[in-house]
Tab-separated table of C-alpha atoms in Angstrom:
chain	number	residue	atom	x	y	z
A	13	MET	CA	60.470	85.677	48.985
A	14	ARG	CA	63.308	88.095	50.185
A	15	HIS	CA	63.741	86.488	53.744
A	16	GLN	CA	66.965	87.094	55.426
A	17	LYS	CA	68.464	89.803	53.615
A	18	ALA	CA	68.312	92.914	56.584
A	19	GLY	CA	71.736	93.857	57.458
A	20	ARG	CA	75.018	92.678	56.422
A	21	LYS	CA	76.208	88.826	57.323
A	22	PHE	CA	79.436	88.563	56.721
A	23	GLY	CA	80.058	85.478	56.311
A	24	ARG	CA	79.204	84.994	59.855
A	25	ASN	CA	76.205	83.073	61.671
A	26	THR	CA	73.785	84.118	64.276
A	27	SER	CA	76.451	83.834	66.924
A	28	HIS	CA	79.918	84.627	65.724
A	29	ARG	CA	78.153	87.858	64.414
A	30	ARG	CA	76.376	88.782	67.373
A	31	ALA	CA	79.770	88.314	69.543
A	32	MET	CA	81.854	90.720	66.882
A	33	PHE	CA	79.494	93.620	67.755
A	34	ARG	CA	78.908	93.334	71.221
A	35	ASN	CA	82.573	93.351	71.035
A	36	LEU	CA	82.561	96.198	68.681
A	37	VAL	CA	80.105	98.237	70.439
A	38	GLY	CA	82.286	97.470	73.848
A	39	ASN	CA	85.029	98.962	72.288
A	40	LEU	CA	83.582	102.225	70.757
A	41	VAL	CA	81.724	102.796	74.398
A	42	LEU	CA	85.048	102.243	76.134
A	43	HIS	CA	87.350	104.337	73.231
A	44	GLU	CA	84.656	106.563	72.133
A	45	ARG	CA	86.438	106.478	68.805
A	46	ILE	CA	87.498	102.885	66.843
A	47	GLU	CA	88.770	101.912	63.418
A	48	THR	CA	86.854	99.125	61.520
A	49	THR	CA	86.171	98.364	58.413
A	50	ASP	CA	83.389	100.895	56.628
A	51	ALA	CA	80.639	98.028	55.915
A	52	LYS	CA	81.136	97.189	60.201
A	53	ALA	CA	80.941	100.962	61.081
A	54	LYS	CA	77.679	101.061	59.504
A	55	GLU	CA	75.893	98.848	60.883
A	56	LEU	CA	77.408	99.161	64.107
A	57	ARG	CA	75.736	102.564	63.835
A	58	ARG	CA	72.326	101.326	64.417
A	59	ILE	CA	73.113	99.007	67.605
A	60	ALA	CA	75.248	101.837	69.288
A	61	GLU	CA	72.410	104.552	68.549
A	62	ARG	CA	69.640	102.123	70.167
A	63	LEU	CA	71.702	101.548	73.147
A	64	VAL	CA	71.907	104.937	74.078
A	65	SER	CA	68.424	105.503	72.683
A	66	GLN	CA	67.503	103.081	74.770
A	67	ALA	CA	69.104	105.406	77.726
A	68	LEU	CA	67.194	108.555	76.916
A	69	ARG	CA	63.992	107.391	77.251
A	70	LEU	CA	64.464	107.721	80.914
A	71	GLY	CA	63.906	111.016	80.138
A	72	ASP	CA	64.787	113.700	83.382
A	73	ASN	CA	64.780	110.747	85.705
A	74	LEU	CA	68.755	109.340	83.869
A	75	ILE	CA	70.056	112.353	85.453
A	76	VAL	CA	68.048	113.309	88.281
A	77	ASP	CA	69.521	113.475	91.967
A	78	VAL	CA	67.814	110.456	93.760
A	79	GLY	CA	68.502	112.367	96.891
A	80	LYS	CA	66.724	115.533	96.284
A	81	LEU	CA	63.836	113.738	96.035
A	82	LYS	CA	61.225	114.537	99.123
A	83	THR	CA	59.351	110.877	98.997
A	84	PRO	CA	60.139	108.362	98.961
A	85	GLU	CA	57.700	106.564	96.484
A	86	GLU	CA	59.864	108.648	94.026
A	87	ARG	CA	63.382	107.389	94.583
A	88	GLU	CA	62.428	104.002	94.023
A	89	GLY	CA	59.905	105.204	91.011
A	90	VAL	CA	63.387	106.312	89.827
A	91	MET	CA	65.904	103.633	90.895
A	92	ALA	CA	63.210	101.287	89.431
A	93	SER	CA	62.849	103.192	86.137
A	94	ARG	CA	67.251	103.449	85.795
A	95	LEU	CA	67.586	99.468	86.830
A	96	ASN	CA	64.718	98.135	84.147
A	97	ALA	CA	66.909	100.865	81.759
A	98	GLN	CA	70.430	99.291	82.541
A	99	ARG	CA	69.084	95.745	82.802
A	100	GLN	CA	68.207	96.260	78.800
A	101	VAL	CA	71.147	98.052	77.831
A	102	ALA	CA	73.043	95.056	79.405
A	103	ARG	CA	71.695	92.041	77.346
A	104	PHE	CA	73.596	93.317	73.992
A	105	LEU	CA	76.541	95.633	76.255
A	106	PRO	CA	79.392	93.852	77.881
A	107	LYS	CA	79.873	95.008	81.248
A	108	ALA	CA	82.985	95.651	81.994
A	109	MET	CA	86.162	95.925	79.245
A	110	ALA	CA	89.626	97.144	80.553
A	111	LYS	CA	91.533	100.541	78.927
A	112	THR	CA	95.056	100.968	79.449
A	113	LYS	CA	95.862	104.022	80.410
A	114	SER	CA	98.180	106.630	79.560
A	115	ASP	CA	101.016	105.403	81.807
A	116	GLY	CA	100.990	101.670	81.073
A	117	ASP	CA	98.353	100.783	84.165
A	118	ILE	CA	94.839	98.810	83.318
A	119	GLU	CA	91.666	100.268	84.490
A	120	ASP	CA	88.769	97.952	84.336
A	121	VAL	CA	85.454	100.014	83.037
A	122	ASP	CA	82.285	99.698	83.819
A	123	LEU	CA	80.892	100.023	81.031
A	124	VAL	CA	76.485	100.258	81.288
A	125	TYR	CA	77.584	102.780	84.340
A	126	LYS	CA	79.437	105.294	81.845
A	127	LEU	CA	77.034	104.691	79.189
A	128	PHE	CA	74.193	106.097	81.647
A	129	HIS	CA	76.302	108.279	83.796
A	130	ASP	CA	79.167	110.063	80.720
A	131	ILE	CA	77.618	109.437	77.487
A	132	ALA	CA	73.793	109.780	77.085
A	133	PRO	CA	73.335	113.057	79.409
A	134	ARG	CA	75.161	115.061	76.643
A	135	TYR	CA	72.819	114.666	74.344
A	136	LEU	CA	69.503	114.774	76.438
A	137	ASP	CA	69.099	118.663	75.500
A	138	ARG	CA	68.883	117.389	72.103
A	139	VAL	CA	66.313	114.869	72.806
A	140	LYS	CA	64.546	117.335	74.933
A	141	ALA	CA	64.487	119.965	72.113
A	142	GLY	CA	63.100	117.312	70.057
A	143	LYS	CA	66.416	116.124	67.491
A	144	GLY	CA	66.150	112.411	68.767
A	145	GLY	CA	68.990	110.108	66.842
A	146	GLY	CA	72.427	110.980	65.643
A	147	TYR	CA	74.494	110.273	68.029
A	148	THR	CA	77.348	108.912	66.406
A	149	ARG	CA	79.294	109.963	63.071
A	150	ILE	CA	80.981	107.921	60.871
A	151	ILE	CA	84.102	109.406	58.686
A	152	LYS	CA	85.491	107.542	56.087
A	153	GLY	CA	89.424	106.972	56.090
A	154	LYS	CA	92.042	104.751	54.036
A	155	LEU	CA	92.266	101.749	52.240
A	156	ARG	CA	93.437	98.593	54.023
A	157	ARG	CA	97.163	97.388	53.530
A	158	GLY	CA	96.971	93.739	52.735
A	159	ASP	CA	93.504	93.141	51.416
A	160	ASN	CA	92.342	96.728	50.381
A	161	ALA	CA	89.166	97.322	52.297
A	162	PRO	CA	87.975	100.217	52.941
A	163	MET	CA	88.141	101.676	56.293
A	164	SER	CA	86.982	103.917	58.516
A	165	TYR	CA	86.287	105.690	61.682
A	166	ILE	CA	83.299	105.959	63.531
A	167	GLU	CA	83.270	107.605	67.090
A	168	PHE	CA	80.326	109.728	69.083
A	169	VAL	CA	79.593	113.263	68.383
A	170	SER	CA	80.282	116.018	70.388
A	171	GLY	CA	75.910	116.576	72.373
A	172	GLY	CA	75.587	119.196	74.413
A	173	LYS	CA	79.670	118.914	75.352
A	174	ALA	CA	81.045	122.840	74.904
A	175	ALA	CA	82.861	123.074	72.229
A	176	ALA	CA	86.800	123.533	72.699
A	177	ALA	CA	88.068	126.752	71.584
A	178	PRO	CA	89.821	127.590	68.570
A	179	LYS	CA	93.330	127.262	67.955
A	180	PRO	CA	95.162	130.754	66.622
A	181	LYS	CA	95.490	129.946	62.793
A	182	LYS	CA	99.334	130.204	61.658
A	183	SER	CA	100.621	132.466	59.296
A	184	ALA	CA	102.670	131.328	55.824
A	185	VAL	CA	105.004	132.596	57.976
A	186	GLY	CA	104.818	130.264	60.641
A	187	LYS	CA	103.590	132.174	63.157
A	188	SER	CA	100.395	132.463	64.887
A	189	THR	CA	97.664	135.640	64.382
A	190	GLU	CA	98.434	136.110	67.631
A	191	VAL	CA	101.822	137.545	67.260
A	192	ALA	CA	101.329	138.799	63.869
A	193	ALA	CA	99.520	141.463	65.511
A	194	GLU	CA	101.773	142.322	68.007
A	195	ALA	CA	104.421	142.695	64.864
A	196	LYS	CA	101.767	145.314	63.098
A	197	GLU	CA	101.058	146.825	66.415
A	198	ALA	CA	105.268	147.373	66.321
A	199	ALA	CA	105.096	148.215	62.694
A	200	PRO	CA	105.301	152.144	62.982
A	201	LYS	CA	107.099	152.039	65.861
A	202	LYS	CA	110.249	150.884	63.880
A	203	ALA	CA	108.964	152.744	60.875
A	204	LYS	CA	109.300	156.040	62.740
A	205	ALA	CA	113.089	155.059	63.679
A	206	THR	CA	113.929	154.470	60.701
A	207	THR	CA	113.072	157.725	59.668
A	208	ALA	CA	114.639	158.876	62.148
A	209	LYS	CA	117.616	157.905	61.167
A	210	ALA	CA	117.526	158.095	58.183
A	211	SER	CA	116.706	162.161	58.527
A	212	GLU	CA	120.131	161.821	60.191
A	213	LYS	CA	122.095	159.678	57.783
A	214	SER	CA	121.325	163.249	55.546
A	215	ALA	CA	121.720	165.520	57.614
A	216	ALA	CA	125.220	164.589	57.894
A	217	LYS	CA	125.706	163.681	54.572
A	218	GLU	CA	124.545	167.611	53.375
A	219	ALA	CA	127.024	168.618	56.550
A	220	ALA	CA	129.672	166.686	54.726
A	221	PRO	CA	130.296	169.040	51.759
A	222	LYS	CA	130.037	171.863	53.499
A	223	LYS	CA	133.107	170.973	56.013
A	224	GLU	CA	135.105	169.588	52.289
A	225	SER	CA	134.471	172.833	50.805
A	226	LYS	CA	136.394	174.897	54.035
A	227	LYS	CA	138.729	172.783	54.899
A	228	ALA	CA	139.576	173.943	50.922
A	229	LYS	CA	139.448	176.974	50.960
A	230	ALA	CA	141.926	177.034	53.947
A	231	ASP	CA	144.364	175.151	51.772
A	232	SER	CA	144.024	177.441	48.692
A	233	THR	CA	144.856	179.996	51.863
A	234	LYS	CA	147.881	179.076	52.634
A	235	LYS	CA	149.319	177.864	49.390
């Protein structure tokens, strides 16, 4: 019989494997994008999406402003449901982890608070539309130097956030499309200027032989 065959074991016992995935999911919530082996990323995706789904089960109670509720019974009900969901998630997700800022300072981040107030609300519209799941994605990376293990990036998808405006594409010369458009607009003006200069030069050339002929006639009369 196929007992204890579900999931990857990674050569670890239960407690060691649980501690490893707690650290991985904590770093994923903290940084929202981490690099790990391909096998660990596939197992981590199952855990991370279950934690997000646990927060999304609150529905509108996830983002409702408790201070705007009319009756105290409604406030107590929303706060109790939130507290219960946060305790369920905190059974596996670490409470807090340290994050190093760009200036070198270290900040303690409450992971449960970030999951419920920053990450999970992004996907609330997707859940209402009946498109649950798929909150993370895995991007294949290079082979790890040393043991040649396949590496992957796992990250949270953008969700309901507005997509950033696309940057202008670079042309083969290295200029942006905006610069190329300006160059196209300026091209007719340059062409007109060049044609005007060419016409002036041609007129000067035509006038030059006439002057020479007059000089030749004057010389001949003197002789």
